[in-house]
PDB file of C-alpha atoms in Angstrom:
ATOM      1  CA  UNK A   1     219.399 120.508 118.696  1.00 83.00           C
ATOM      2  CA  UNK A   2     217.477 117.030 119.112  1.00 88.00           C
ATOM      3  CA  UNK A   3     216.175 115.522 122.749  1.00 89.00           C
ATOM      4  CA  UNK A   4     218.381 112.532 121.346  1.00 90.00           C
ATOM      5  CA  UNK A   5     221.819 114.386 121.820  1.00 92.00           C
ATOM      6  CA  UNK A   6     221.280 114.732 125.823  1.00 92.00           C
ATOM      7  CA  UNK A   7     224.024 112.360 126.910  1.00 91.00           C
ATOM      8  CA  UNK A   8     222.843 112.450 130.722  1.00 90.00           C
ATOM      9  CA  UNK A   9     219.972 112.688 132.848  1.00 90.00           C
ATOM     10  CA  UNK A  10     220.361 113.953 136.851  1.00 91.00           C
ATOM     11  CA  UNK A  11     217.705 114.963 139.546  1.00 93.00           C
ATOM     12  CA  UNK A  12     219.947 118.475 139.283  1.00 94.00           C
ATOM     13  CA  UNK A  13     222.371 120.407 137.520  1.00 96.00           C
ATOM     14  CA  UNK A  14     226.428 118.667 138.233  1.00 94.00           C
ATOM     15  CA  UNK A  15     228.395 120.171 141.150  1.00 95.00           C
ATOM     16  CA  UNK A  16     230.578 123.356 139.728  1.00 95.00           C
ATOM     17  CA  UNK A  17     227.764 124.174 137.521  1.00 97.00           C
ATOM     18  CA  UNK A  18     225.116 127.199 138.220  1.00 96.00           C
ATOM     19  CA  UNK A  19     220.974 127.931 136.516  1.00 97.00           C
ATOM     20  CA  UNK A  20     220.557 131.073 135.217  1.00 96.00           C
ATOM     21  CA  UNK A  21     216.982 132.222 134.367  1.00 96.00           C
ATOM     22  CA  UNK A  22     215.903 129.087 135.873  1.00 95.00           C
ATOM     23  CA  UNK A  23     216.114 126.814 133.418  1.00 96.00           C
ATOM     24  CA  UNK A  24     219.803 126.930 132.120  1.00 97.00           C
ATOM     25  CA  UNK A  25     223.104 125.698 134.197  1.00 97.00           C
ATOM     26  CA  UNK A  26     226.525 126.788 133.456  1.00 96.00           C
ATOM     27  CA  UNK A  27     230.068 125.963 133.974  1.00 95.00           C
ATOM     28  CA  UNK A  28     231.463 128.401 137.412  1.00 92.00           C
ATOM     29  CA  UNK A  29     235.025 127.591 136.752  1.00 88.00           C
ATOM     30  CA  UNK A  30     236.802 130.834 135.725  1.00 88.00           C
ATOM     31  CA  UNK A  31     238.635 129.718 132.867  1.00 93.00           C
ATOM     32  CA  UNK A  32     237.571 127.179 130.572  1.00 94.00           C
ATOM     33  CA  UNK A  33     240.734 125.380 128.600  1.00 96.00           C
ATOM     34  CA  UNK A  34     240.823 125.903 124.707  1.00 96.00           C
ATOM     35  CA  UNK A  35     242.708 123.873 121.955  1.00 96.00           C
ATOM     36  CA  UNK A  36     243.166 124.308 117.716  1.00 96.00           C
ATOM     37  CA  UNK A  37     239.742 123.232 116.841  1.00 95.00           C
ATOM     38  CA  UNK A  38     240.391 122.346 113.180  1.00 93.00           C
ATOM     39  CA  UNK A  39     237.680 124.321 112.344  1.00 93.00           C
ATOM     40  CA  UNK A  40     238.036 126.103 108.706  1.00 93.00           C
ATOM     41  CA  UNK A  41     235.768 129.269 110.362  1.00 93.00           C
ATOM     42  CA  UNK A  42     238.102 131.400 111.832  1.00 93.00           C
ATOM     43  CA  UNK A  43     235.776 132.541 114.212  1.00 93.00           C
ATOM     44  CA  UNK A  44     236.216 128.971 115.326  1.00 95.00           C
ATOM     45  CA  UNK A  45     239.977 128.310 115.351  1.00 96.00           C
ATOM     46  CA  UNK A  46     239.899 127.451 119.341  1.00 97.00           C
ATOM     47  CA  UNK A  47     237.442 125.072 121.131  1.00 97.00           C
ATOM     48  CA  UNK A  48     236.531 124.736 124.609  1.00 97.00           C
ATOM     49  CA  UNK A  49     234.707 121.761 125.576  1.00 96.00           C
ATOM     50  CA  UNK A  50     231.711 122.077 128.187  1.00 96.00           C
ATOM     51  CA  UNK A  51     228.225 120.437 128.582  1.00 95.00           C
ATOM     52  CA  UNK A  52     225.498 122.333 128.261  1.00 97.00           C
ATOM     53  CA  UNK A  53     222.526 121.635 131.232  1.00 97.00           C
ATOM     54  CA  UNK A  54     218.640 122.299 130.835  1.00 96.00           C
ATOM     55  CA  UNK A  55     215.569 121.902 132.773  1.00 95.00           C
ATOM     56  CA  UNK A  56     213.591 119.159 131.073  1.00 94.00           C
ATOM     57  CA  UNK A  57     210.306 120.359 129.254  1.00 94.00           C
ATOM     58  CA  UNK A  58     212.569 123.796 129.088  1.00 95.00           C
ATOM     59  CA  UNK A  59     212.381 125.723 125.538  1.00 96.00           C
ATOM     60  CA  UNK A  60     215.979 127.408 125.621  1.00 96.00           C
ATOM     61  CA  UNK A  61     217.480 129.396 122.901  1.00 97.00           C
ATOM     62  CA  UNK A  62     220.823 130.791 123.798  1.00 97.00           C
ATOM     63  CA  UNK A  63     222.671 133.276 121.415  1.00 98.00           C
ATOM     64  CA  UNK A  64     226.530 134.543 121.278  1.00 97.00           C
ATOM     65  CA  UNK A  65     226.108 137.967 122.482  1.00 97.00           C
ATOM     66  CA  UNK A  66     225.977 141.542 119.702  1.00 97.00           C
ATOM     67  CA  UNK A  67     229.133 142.186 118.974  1.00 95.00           C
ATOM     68  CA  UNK A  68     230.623 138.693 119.238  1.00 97.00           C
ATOM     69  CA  UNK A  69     228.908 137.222 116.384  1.00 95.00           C
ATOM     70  CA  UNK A  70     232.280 137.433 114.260  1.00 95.00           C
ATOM     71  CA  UNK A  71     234.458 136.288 117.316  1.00 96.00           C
ATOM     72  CA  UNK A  72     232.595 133.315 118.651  1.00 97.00           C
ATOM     73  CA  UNK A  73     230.071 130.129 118.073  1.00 97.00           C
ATOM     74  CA  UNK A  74     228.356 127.692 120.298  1.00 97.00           C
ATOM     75  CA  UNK A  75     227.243 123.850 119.613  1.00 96.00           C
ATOM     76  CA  UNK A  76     226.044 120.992 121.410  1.00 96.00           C
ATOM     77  CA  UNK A  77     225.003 117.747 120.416  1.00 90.00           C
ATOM     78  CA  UNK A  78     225.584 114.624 118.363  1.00 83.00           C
ATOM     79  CA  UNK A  79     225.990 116.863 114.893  1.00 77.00           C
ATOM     80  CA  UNK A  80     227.617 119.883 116.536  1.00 83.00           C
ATOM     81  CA  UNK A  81     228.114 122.410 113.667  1.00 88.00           C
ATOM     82  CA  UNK A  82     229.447 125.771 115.459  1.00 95.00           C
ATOM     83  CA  UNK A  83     226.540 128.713 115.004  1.00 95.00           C
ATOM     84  CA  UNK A  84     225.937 131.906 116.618  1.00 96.00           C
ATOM     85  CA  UNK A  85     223.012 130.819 118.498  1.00 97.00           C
ATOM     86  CA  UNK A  86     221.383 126.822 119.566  1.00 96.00           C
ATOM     87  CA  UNK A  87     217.788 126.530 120.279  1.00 95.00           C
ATOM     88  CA  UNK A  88     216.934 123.135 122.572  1.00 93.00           C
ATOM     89  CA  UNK A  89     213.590 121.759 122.212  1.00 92.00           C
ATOM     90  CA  UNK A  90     211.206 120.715 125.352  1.00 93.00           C
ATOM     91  CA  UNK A  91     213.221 117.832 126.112  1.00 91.00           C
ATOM     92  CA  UNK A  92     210.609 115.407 128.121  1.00 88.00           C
ATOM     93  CA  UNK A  93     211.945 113.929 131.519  1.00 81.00           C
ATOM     94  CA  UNK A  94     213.114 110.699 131.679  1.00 71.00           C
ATOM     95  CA  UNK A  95     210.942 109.643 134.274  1.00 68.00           C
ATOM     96  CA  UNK A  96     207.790 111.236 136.315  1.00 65.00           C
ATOM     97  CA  UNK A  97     210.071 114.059 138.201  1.00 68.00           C
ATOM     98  CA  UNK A  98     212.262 116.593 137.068  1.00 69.00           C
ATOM     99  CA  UNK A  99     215.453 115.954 135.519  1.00 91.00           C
ATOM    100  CA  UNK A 100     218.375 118.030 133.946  1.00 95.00           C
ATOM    101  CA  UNK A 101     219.360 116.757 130.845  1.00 94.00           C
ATOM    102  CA  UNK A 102     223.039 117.210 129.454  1.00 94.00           C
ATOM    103  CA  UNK A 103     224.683 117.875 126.278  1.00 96.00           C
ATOM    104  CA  UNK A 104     228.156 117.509 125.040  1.00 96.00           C
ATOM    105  CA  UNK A 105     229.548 120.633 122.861  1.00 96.00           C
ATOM    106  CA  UNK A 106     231.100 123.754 123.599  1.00 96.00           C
ATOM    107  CA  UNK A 107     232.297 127.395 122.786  1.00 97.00           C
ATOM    108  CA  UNK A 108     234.348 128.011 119.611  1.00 97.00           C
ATOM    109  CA  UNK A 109     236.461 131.187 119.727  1.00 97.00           C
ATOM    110  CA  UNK A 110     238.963 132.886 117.134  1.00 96.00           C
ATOM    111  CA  UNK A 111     240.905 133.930 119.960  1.00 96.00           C
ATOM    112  CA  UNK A 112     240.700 133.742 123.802  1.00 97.00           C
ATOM    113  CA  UNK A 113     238.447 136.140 125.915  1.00 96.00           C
ATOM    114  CA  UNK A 114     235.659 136.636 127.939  1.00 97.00           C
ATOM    115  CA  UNK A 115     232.595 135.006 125.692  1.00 97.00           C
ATOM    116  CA  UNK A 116     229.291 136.901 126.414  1.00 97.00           C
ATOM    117  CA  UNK A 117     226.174 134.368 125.839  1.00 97.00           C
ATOM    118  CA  UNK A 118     222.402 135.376 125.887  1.00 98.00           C
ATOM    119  CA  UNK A 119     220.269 132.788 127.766  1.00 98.00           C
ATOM    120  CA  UNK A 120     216.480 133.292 127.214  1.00 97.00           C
ATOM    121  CA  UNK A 121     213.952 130.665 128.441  1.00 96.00           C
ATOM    122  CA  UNK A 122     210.371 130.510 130.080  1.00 90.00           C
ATOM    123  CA  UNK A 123     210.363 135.059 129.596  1.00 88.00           C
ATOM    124  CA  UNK A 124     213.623 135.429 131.389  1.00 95.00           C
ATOM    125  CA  UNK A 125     217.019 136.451 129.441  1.00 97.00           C
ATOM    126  CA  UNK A 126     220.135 136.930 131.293  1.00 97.00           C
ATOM    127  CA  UNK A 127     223.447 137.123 130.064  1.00 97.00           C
ATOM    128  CA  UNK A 128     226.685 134.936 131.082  1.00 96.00           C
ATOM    129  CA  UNK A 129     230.306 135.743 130.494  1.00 96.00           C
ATOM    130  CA  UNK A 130     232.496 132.503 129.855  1.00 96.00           C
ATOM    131  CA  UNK A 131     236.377 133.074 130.088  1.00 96.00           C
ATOM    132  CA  UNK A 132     237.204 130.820 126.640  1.00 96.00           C
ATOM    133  CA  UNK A 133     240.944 130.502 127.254  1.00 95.00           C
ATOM    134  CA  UNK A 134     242.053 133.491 129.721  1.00 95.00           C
ATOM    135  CA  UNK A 135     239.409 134.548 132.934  1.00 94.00           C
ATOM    136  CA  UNK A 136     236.722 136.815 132.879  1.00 93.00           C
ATOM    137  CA  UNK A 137     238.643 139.706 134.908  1.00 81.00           C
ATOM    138  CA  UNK A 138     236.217 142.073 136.842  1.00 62.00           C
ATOM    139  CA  UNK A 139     233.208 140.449 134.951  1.00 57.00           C
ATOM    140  CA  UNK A 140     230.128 139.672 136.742  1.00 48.00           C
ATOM    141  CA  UNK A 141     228.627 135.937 136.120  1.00 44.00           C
ATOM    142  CA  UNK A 142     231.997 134.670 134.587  1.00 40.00           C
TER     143      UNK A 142
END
């Protein structure tokens, strides 16, 4: 994923959005909506749009969780193509202070459920569970 494909800068993350390991800031809302994709992968048939957040000057990588890797895909960016894991770059700041930089892109599912994504950046890792259709029932971090 390019610097190029952020689509907004902020001073911090979007209200209804929280950081994991620092560097990283997900959707909170419990269930995020998914419609027919189009997709011919079928473990892309359903799409659920939601912008992905990063720290600038961040290296992220962020992976769809063992076990999910014939259930699920993530993308963001201008050339989205669905894949089981999205590195972004050290994205500078767009000005002297730190920013949070945006992309537009998603989760691809074959099926709703409760997505679990691997976040790794600056030596932390922590996982996320995104409810991709139906909520993440008993499910800590949904």
């Amino acid at each position: 994923m390019s610097c190029e494909d952020s689509i907004d800068a902020a001073p911090q993350p979007p209200d209804g959005y929280r950081v994991v390991v620092g560097d990283v800031a997900v959707p909170t809302r419990t269930v995020l909506q998914a419609a027919e994709s189009g997709e011919a992968d079928p473990a892309a048939r359903l799409f659920a749009k939601w912008g992905l957040v990063v720290r600038s000057g961040a290296v992220v990588d962020l992976r769809v969780a063992p076990g999910w890797e014939d259930r699920a895909r993530i993308g963001w960016g201008h050339s989205t193509v669905p894949a089981v894991s999205v590195r972004v770059g050290a994205c500078p700041p767009a000005a002297d202070r730190t920013q949070w930089l945006a992309f537009a892109g998603g989760t691809w599912v074959a099926q709703p459920g409760c997505v679990p994504v691997v976040v790794r950046s600056g030596g932390g890792q922590a996982q996320v569970h995104l409810g991709i259709g139906v909520p993440c029932d008993g499910v800590d971090g949904q």
